[in-house]
mmCIF file with all atom_site columns, C-alpha atoms in Angstrom:
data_model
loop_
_atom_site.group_PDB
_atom_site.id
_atom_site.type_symbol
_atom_site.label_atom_id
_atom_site.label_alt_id
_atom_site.label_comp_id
_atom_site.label_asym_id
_atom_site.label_entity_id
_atom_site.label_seq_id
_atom_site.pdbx_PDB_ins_code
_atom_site.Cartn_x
_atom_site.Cartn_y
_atom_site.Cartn_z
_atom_site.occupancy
_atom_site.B_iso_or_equiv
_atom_site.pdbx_formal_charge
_atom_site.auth_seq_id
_atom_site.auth_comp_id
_atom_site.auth_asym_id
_atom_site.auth_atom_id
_atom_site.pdbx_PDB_model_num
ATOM 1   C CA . UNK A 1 1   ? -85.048 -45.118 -29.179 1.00 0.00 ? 1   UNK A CA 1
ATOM 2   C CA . UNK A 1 2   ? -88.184 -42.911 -28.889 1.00 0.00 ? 2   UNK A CA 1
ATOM 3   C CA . UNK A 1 3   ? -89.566 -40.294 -31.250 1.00 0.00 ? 3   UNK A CA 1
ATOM 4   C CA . UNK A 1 4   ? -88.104 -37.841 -29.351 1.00 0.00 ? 4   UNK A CA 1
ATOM 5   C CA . UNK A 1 5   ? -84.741 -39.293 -29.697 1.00 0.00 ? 5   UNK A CA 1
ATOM 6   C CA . UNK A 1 6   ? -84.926 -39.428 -33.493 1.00 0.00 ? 6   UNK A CA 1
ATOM 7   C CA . UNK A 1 7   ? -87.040 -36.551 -34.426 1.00 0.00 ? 7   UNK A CA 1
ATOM 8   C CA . UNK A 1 8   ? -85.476 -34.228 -36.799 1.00 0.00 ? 8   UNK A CA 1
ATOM 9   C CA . UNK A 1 9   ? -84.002 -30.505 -36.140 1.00 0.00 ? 9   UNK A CA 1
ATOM 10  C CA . UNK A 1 10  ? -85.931 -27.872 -37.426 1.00 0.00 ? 10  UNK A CA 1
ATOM 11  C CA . UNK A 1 11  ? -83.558 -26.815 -40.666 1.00 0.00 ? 11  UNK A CA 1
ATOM 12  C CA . UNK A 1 12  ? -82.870 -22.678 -40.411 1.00 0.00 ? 12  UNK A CA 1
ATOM 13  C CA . UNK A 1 13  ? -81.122 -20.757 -43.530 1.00 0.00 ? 13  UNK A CA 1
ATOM 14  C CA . UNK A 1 14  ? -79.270 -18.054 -42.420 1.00 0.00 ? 14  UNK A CA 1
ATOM 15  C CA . UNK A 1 15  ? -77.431 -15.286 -44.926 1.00 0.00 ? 15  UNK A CA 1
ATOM 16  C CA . UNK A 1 16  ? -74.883 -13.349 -43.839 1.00 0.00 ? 16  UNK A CA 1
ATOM 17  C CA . UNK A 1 17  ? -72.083 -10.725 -45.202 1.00 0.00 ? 17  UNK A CA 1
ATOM 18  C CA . UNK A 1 18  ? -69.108 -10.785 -42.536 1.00 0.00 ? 18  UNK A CA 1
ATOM 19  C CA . UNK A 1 19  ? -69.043 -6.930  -42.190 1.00 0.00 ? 19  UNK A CA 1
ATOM 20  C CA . UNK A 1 20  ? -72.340 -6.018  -41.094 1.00 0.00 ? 20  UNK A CA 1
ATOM 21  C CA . UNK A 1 21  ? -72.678 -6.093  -37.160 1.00 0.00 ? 21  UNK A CA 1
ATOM 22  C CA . UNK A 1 22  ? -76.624 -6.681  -36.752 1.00 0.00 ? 22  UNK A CA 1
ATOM 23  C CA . UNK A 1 23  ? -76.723 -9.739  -39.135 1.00 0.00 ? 23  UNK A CA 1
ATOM 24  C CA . UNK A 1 24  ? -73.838 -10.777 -36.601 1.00 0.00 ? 24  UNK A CA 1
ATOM 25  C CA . UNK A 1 25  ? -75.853 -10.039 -33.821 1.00 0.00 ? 25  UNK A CA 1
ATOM 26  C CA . UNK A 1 26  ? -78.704 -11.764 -34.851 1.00 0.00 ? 26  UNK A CA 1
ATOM 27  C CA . UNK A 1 27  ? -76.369 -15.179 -35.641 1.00 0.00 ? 27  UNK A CA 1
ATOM 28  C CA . UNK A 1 28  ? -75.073 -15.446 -32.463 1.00 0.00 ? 28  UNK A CA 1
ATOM 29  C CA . UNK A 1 29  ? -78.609 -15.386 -31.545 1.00 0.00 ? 29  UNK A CA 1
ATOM 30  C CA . UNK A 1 30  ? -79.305 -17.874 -33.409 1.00 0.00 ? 30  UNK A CA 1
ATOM 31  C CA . UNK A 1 31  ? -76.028 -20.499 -32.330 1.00 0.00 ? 31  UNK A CA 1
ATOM 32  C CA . UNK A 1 32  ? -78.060 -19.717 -28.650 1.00 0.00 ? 32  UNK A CA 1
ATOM 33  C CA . UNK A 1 33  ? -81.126 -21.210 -30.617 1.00 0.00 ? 33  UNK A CA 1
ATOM 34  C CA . UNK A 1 34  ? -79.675 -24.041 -31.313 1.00 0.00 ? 34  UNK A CA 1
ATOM 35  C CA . UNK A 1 35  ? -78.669 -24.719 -27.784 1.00 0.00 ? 35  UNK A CA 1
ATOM 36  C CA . UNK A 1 36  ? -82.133 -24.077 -26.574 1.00 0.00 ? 36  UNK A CA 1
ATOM 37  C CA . UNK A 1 37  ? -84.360 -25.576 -29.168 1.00 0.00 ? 37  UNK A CA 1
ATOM 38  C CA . UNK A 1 38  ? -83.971 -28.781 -31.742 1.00 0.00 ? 38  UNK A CA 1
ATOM 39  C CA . UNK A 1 39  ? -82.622 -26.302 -34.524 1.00 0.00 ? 39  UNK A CA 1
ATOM 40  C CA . UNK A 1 40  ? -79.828 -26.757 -36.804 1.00 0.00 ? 40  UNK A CA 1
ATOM 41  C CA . UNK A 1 41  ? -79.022 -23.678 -38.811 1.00 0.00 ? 41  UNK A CA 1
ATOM 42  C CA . UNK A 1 42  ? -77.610 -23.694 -42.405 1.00 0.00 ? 42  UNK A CA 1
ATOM 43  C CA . UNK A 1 43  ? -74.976 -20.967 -43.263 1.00 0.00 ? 43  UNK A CA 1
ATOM 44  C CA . UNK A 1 44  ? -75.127 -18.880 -46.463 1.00 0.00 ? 44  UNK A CA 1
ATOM 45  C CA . UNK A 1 45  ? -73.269 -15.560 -48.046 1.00 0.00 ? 45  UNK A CA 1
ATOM 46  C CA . UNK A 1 46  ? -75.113 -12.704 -49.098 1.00 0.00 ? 46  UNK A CA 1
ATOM 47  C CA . UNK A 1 47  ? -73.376 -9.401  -50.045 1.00 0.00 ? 47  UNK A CA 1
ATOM 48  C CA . UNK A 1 48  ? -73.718 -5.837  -49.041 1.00 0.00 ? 48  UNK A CA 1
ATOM 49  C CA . UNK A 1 49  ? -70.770 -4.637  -51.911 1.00 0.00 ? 49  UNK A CA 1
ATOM 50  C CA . UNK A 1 50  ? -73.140 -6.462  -54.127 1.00 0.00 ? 50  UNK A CA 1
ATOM 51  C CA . UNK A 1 51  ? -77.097 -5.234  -53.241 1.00 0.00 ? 51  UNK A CA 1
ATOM 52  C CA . UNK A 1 52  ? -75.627 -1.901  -53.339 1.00 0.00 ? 52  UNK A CA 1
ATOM 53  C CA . UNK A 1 53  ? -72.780 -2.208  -56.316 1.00 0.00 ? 53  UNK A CA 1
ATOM 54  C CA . UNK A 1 54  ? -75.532 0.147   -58.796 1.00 0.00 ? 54  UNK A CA 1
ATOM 55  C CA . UNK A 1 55  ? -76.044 2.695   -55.748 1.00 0.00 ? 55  UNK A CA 1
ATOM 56  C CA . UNK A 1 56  ? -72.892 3.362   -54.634 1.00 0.00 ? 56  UNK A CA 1
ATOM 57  C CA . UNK A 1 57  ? -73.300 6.957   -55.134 1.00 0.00 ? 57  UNK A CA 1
ATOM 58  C CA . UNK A 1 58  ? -76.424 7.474   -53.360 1.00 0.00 ? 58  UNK A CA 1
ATOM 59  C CA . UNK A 1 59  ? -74.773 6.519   -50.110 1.00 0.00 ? 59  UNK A CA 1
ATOM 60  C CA . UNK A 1 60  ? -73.131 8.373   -47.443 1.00 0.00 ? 60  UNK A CA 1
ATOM 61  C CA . UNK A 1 61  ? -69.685 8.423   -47.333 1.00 0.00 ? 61  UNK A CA 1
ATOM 62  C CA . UNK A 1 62  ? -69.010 6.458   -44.979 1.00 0.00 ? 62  UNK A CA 1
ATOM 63  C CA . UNK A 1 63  ? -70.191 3.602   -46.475 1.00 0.00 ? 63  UNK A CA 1
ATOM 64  C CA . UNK A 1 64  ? -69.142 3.695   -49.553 1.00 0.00 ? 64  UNK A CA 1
ATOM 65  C CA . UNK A 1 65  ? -65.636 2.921   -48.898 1.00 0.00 ? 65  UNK A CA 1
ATOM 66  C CA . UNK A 1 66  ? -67.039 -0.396  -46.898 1.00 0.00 ? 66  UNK A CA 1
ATOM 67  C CA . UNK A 1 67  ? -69.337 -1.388  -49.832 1.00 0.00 ? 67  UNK A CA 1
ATOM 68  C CA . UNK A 1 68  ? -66.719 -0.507  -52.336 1.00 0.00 ? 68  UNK A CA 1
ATOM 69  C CA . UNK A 1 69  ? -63.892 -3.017  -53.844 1.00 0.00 ? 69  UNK A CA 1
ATOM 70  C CA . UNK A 1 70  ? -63.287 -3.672  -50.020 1.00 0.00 ? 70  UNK A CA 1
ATOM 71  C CA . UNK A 1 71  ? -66.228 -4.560  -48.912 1.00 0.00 ? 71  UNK A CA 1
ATOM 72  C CA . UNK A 1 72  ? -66.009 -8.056  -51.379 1.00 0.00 ? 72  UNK A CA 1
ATOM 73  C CA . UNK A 1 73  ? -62.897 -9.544  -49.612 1.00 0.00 ? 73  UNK A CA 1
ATOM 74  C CA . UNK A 1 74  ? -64.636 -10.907 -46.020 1.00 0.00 ? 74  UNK A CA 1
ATOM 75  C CA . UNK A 1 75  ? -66.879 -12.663 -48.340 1.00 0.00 ? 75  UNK A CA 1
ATOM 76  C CA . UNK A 1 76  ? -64.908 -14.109 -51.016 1.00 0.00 ? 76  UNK A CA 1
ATOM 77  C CA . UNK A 1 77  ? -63.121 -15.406 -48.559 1.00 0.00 ? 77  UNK A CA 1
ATOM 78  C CA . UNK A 1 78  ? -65.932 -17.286 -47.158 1.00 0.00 ? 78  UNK A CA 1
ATOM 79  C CA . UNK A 1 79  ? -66.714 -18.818 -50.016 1.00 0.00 ? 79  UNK A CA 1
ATOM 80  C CA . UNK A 1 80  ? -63.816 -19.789 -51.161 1.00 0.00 ? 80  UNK A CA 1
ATOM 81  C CA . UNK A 1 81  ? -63.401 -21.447 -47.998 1.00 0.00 ? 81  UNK A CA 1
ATOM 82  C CA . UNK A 1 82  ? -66.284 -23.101 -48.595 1.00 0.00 ? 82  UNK A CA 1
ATOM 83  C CA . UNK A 1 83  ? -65.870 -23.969 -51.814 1.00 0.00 ? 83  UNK A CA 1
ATOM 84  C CA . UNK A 1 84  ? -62.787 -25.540 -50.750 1.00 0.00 ? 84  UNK A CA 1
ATOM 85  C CA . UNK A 1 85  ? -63.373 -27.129 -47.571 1.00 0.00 ? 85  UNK A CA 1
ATOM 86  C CA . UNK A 1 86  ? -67.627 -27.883 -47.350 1.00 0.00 ? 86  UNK A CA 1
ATOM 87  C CA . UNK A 1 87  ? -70.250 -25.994 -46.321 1.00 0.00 ? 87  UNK A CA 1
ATOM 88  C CA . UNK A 1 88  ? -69.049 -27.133 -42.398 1.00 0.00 ? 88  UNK A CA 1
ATOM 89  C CA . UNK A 1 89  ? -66.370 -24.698 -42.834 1.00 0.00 ? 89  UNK A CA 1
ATOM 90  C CA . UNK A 1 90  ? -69.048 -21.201 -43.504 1.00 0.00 ? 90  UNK A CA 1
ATOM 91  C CA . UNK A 1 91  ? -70.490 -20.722 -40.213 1.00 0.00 ? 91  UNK A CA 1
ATOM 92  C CA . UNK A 1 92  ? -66.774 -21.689 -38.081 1.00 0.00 ? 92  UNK A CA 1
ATOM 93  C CA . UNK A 1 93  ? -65.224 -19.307 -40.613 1.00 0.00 ? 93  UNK A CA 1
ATOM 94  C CA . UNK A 1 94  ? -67.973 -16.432 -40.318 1.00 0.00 ? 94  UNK A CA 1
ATOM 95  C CA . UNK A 1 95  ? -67.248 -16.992 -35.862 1.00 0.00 ? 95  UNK A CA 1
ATOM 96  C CA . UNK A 1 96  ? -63.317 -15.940 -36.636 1.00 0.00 ? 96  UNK A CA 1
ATOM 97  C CA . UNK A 1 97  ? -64.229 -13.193 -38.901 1.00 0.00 ? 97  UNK A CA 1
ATOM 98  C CA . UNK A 1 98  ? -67.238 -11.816 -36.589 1.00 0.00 ? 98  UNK A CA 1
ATOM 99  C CA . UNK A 1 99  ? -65.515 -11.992 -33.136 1.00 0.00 ? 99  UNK A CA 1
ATOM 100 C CA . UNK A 1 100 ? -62.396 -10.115 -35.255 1.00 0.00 ? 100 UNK A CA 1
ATOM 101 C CA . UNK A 1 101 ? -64.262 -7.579  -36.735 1.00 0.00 ? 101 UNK A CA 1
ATOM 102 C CA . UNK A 1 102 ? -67.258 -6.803  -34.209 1.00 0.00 ? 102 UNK A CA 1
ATOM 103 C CA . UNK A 1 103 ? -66.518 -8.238  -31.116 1.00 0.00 ? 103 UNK A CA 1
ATOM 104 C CA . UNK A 1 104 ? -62.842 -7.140  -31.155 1.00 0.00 ? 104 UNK A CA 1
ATOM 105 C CA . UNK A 1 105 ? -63.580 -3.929  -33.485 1.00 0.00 ? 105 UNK A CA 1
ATOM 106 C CA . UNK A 1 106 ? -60.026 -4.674  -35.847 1.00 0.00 ? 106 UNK A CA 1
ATOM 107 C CA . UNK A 1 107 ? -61.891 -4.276  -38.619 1.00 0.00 ? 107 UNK A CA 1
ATOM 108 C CA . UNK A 1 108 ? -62.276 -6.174  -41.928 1.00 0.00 ? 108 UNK A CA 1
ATOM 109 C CA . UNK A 1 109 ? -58.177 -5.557  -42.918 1.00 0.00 ? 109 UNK A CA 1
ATOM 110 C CA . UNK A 1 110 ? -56.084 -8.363  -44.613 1.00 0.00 ? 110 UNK A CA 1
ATOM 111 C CA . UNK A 1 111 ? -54.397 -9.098  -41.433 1.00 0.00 ? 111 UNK A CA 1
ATOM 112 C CA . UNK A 1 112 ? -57.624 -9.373  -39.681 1.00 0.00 ? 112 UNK A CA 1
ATOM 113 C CA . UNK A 1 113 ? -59.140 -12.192 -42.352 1.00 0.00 ? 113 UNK A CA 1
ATOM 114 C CA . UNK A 1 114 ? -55.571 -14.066 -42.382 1.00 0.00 ? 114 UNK A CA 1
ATOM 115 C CA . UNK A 1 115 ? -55.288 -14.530 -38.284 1.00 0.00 ? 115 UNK A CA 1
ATOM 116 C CA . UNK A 1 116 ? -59.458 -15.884 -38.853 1.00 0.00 ? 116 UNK A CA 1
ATOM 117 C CA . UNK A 1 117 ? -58.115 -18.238 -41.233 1.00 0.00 ? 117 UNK A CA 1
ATOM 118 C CA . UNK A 1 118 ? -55.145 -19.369 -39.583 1.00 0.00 ? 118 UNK A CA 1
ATOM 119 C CA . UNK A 1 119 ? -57.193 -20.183 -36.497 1.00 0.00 ? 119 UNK A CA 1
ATOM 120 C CA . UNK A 1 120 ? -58.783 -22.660 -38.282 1.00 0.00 ? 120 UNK A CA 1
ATOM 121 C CA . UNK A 1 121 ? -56.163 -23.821 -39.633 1.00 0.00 ? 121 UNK A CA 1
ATOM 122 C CA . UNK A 1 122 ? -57.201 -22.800 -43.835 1.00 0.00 ? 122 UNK A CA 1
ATOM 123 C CA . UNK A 1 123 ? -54.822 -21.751 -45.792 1.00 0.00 ? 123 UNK A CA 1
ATOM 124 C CA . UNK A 1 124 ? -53.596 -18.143 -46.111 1.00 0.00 ? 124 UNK A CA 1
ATOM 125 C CA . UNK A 1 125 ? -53.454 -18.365 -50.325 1.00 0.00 ? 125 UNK A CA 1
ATOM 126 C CA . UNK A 1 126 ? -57.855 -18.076 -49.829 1.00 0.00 ? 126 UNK A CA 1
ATOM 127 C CA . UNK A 1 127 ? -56.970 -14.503 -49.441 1.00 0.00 ? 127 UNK A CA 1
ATOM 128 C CA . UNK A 1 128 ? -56.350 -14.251 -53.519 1.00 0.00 ? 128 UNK A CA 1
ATOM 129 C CA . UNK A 1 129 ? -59.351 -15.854 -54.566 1.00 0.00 ? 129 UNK A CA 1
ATOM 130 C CA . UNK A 1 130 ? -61.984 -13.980 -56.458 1.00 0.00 ? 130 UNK A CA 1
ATOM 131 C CA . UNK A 1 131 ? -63.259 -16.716 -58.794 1.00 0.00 ? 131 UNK A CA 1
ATOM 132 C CA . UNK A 1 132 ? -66.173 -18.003 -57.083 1.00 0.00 ? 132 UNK A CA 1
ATOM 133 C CA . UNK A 1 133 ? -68.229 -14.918 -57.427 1.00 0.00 ? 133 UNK A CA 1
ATOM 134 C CA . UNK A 1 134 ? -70.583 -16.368 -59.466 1.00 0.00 ? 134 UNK A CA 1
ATOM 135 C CA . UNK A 1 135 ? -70.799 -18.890 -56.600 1.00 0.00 ? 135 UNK A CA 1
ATOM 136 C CA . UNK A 1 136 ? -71.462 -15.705 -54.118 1.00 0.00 ? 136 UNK A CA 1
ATOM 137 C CA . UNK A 1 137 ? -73.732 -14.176 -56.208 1.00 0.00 ? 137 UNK A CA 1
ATOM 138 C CA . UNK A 1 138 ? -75.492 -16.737 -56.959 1.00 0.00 ? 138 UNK A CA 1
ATOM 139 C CA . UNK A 1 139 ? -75.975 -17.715 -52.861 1.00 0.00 ? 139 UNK A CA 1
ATOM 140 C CA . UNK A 1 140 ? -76.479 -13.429 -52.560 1.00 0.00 ? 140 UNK A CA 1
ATOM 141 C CA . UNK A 1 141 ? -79.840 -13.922 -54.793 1.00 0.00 ? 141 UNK A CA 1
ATOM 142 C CA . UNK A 1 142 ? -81.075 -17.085 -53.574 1.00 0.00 ? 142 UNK A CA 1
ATOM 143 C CA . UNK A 1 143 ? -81.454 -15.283 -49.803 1.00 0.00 ? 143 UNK A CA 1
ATOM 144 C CA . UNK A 1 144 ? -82.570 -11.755 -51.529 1.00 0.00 ? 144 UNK A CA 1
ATOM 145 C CA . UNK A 1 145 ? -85.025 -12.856 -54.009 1.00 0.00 ? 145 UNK A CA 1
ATOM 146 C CA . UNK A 1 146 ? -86.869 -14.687 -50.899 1.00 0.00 ? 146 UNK A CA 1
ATOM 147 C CA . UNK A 1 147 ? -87.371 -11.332 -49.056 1.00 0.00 ? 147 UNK A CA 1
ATOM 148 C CA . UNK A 1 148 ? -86.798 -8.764  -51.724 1.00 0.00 ? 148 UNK A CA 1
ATOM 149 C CA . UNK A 1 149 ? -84.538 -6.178  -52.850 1.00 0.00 ? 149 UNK A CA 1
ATOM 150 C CA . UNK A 1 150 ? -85.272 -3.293  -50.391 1.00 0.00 ? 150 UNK A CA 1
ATOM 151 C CA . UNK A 1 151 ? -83.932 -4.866  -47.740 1.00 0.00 ? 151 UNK A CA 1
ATOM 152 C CA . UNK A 1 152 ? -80.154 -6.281  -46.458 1.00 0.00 ? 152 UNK A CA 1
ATOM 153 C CA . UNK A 1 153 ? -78.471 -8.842  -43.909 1.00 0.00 ? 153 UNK A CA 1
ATOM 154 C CA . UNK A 1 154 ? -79.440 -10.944 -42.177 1.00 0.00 ? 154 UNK A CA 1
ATOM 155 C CA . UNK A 1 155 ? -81.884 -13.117 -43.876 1.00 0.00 ? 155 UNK A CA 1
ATOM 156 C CA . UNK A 1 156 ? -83.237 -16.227 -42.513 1.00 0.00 ? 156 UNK A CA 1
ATOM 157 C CA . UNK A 1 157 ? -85.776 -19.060 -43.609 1.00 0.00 ? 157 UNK A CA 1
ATOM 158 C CA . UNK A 1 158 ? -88.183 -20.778 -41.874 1.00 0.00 ? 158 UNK A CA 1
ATOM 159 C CA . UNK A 1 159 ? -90.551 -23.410 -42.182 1.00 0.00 ? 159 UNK A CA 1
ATOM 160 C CA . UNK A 1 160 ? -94.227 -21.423 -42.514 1.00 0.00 ? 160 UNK A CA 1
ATOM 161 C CA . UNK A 1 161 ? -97.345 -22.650 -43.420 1.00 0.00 ? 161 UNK A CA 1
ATOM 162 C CA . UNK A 1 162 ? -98.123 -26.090 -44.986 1.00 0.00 ? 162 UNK A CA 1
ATOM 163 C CA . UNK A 1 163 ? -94.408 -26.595 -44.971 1.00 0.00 ? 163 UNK A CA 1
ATOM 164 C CA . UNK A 1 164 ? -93.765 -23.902 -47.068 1.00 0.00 ? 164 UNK A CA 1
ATOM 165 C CA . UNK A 1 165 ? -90.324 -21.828 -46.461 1.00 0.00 ? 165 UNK A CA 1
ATOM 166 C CA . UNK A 1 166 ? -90.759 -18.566 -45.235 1.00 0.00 ? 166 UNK A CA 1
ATOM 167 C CA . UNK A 1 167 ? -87.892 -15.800 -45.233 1.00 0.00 ? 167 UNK A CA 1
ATOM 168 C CA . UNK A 1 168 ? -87.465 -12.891 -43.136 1.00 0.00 ? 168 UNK A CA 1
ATOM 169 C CA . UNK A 1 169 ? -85.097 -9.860  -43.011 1.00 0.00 ? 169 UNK A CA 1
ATOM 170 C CA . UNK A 1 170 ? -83.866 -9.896  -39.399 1.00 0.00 ? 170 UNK A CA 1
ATOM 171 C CA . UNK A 1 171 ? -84.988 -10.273 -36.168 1.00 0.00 ? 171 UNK A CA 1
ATOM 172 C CA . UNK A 1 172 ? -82.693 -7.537  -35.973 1.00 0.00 ? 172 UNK A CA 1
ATOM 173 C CA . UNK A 1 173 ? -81.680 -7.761  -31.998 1.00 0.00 ? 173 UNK A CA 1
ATOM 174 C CA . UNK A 1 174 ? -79.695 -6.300  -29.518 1.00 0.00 ? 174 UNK A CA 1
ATOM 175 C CA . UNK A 1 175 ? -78.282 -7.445  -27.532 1.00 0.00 ? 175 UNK A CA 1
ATOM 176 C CA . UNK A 1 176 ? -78.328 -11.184 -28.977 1.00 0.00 ? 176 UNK A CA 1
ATOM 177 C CA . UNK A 1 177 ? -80.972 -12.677 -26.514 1.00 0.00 ? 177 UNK A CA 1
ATOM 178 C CA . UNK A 1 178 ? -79.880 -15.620 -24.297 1.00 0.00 ? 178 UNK A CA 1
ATOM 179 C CA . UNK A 1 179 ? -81.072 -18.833 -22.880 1.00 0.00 ? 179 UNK A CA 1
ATOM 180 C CA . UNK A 1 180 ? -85.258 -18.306 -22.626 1.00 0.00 ? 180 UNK A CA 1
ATOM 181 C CA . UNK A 1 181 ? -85.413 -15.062 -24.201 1.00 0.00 ? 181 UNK A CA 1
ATOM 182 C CA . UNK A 1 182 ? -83.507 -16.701 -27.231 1.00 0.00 ? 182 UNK A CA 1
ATOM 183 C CA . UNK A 1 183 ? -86.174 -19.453 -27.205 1.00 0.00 ? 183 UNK A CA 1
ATOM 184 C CA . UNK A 1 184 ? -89.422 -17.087 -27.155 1.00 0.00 ? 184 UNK A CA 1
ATOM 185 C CA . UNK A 1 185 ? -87.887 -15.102 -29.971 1.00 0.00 ? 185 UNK A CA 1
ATOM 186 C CA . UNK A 1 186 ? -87.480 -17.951 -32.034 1.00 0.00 ? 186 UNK A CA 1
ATOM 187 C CA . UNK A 1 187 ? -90.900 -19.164 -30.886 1.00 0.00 ? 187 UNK A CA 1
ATOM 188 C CA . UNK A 1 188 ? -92.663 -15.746 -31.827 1.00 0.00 ? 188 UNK A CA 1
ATOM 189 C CA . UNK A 1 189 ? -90.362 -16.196 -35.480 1.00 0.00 ? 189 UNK A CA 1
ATOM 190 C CA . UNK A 1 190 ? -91.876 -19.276 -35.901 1.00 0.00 ? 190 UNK A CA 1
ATOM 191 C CA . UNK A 1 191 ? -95.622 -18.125 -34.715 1.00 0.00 ? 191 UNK A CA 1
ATOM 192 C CA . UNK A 1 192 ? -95.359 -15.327 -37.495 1.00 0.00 ? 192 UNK A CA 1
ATOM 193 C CA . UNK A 1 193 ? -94.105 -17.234 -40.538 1.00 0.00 ? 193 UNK A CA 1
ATOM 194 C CA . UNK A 1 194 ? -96.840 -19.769 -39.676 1.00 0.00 ? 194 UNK A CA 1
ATOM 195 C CA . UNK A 1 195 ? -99.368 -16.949 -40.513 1.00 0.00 ? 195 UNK A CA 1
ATOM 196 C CA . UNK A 1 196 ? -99.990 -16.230 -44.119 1.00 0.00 ? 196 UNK A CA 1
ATOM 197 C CA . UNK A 1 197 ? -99.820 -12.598 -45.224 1.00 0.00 ? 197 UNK A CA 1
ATOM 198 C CA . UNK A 1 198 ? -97.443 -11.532 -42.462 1.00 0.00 ? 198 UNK A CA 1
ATOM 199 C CA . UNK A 1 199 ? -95.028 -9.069  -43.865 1.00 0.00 ? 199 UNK A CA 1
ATOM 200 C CA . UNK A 1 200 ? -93.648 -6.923  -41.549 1.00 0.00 ? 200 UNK A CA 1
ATOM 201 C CA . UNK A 1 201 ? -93.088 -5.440  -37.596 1.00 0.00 ? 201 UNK A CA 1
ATOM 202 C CA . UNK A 1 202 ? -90.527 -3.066  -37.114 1.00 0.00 ? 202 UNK A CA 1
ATOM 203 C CA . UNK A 1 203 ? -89.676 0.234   -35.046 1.00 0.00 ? 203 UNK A CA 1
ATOM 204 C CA . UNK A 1 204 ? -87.201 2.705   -35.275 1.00 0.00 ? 204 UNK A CA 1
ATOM 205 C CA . UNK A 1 205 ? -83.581 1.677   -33.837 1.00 0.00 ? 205 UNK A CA 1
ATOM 206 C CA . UNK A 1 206 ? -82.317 3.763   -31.185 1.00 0.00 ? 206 UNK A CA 1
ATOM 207 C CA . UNK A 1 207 ? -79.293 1.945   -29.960 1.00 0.00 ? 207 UNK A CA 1
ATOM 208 C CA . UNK A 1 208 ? -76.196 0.571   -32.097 1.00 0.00 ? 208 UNK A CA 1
ATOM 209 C CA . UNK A 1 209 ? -75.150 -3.454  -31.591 1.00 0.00 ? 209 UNK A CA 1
ATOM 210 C CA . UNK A 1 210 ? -74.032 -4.473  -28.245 1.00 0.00 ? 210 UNK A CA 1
ATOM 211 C CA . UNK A 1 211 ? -71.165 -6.802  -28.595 1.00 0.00 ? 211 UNK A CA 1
ATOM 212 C CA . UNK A 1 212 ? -71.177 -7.394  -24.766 1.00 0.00 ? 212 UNK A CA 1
#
């Protein structure tokens, strides 16, 4: 078997709350990653209800109600599915949810997380599970503390410097790219983390996710 057979994929942590469409965006450019380069990424929560639980108020409207007491049921379910059934089961489990609630805009309702559950097959009774938060908070930290607080989802890790992990907020991306472009994105991500000091690149938005 040569080296090339054996050598290891390049290990990518990726956190995620279900509800927010541009960390979804930027995961499905990553699953293209890992058909295009020797990449194997590592699925974690994070939570939007809970970076903003002590600022609720100093949010529009509209997204209070989303980061409100609704806003925690997409992702106790996922980890409570993953507490229950492996880390395997995160990033399958976040697919069902995503395609539901972005691709398919139904939203983040009970219905919606039951049919993502019952297409793999997990149990309906994850629905009613609250008691891993400490679990979800404690996965929420581990991805914010690497980047910092001012920021949200996505966040991914990636080998930097000297071996040293480096975290990111983002790419934020749309539409997710594809085949080569998905490669020289992840190229240029690894290109900056190898370069220490790099903080930051970023311009103003001025189109929403494309789900196409």
């Amino acid at each position: 078997m040569s080296d090339t057979q054996v050598r290891e994929k390049t290990p990518v942590d990726f956190w995620f709350d279900p509800l927010c469409p541009w960390a979804w965006m930027t995961s499905r450019w990553m699953l293209e990653v890992e058909k295009v380069r020797d990449v194997e990424v590592r699925w974690h929560v994070m939570s939007l209800a809970v970076l903003n639980e002590n600022k609720l108020d100093e949010l529009p409207e509209r997204y209070r109600e989303l980061l409100g007491p609704k806003g925690w049921a997409p992702v106790r379910v996922v980890v409570a599915a993953q507490q229950k059934f492996g880390d395997e089961i995160t990033g399958k489990l976040y697919t069902e949810l995503g395609t539901r609630i972005h691709n398919e805009g139904q939203g983040a309702t009970r219905e919606v997380i039951a049919q993502a559950l019952a297409a793999l097959d997990l149990p309906a009774e994850l629905l009613s599970y609250a008691e891993y938060d400490e679990v979800l908070r404690a996965s929420h930290n581990d991805g914010i503390d690497r980047v910092g607080q001012e920021v949200g989802t996505p966040v991914i890790s990636v080998p930097g410097a000297d071996g040293e992990d480096v975290a990111f907020f983002g790419p934020v991306v749309t539409p997710a790219p594809r085949g080569e472009a998905a490669a020289r994105l992840w190229d240029g991500t690894l290109m900056v983390a190898s370069i220490p000091g790099f903080y930051e690149i970023k311009r103003t938005r001025t189109q929403g996710p494309n789900f196409a």
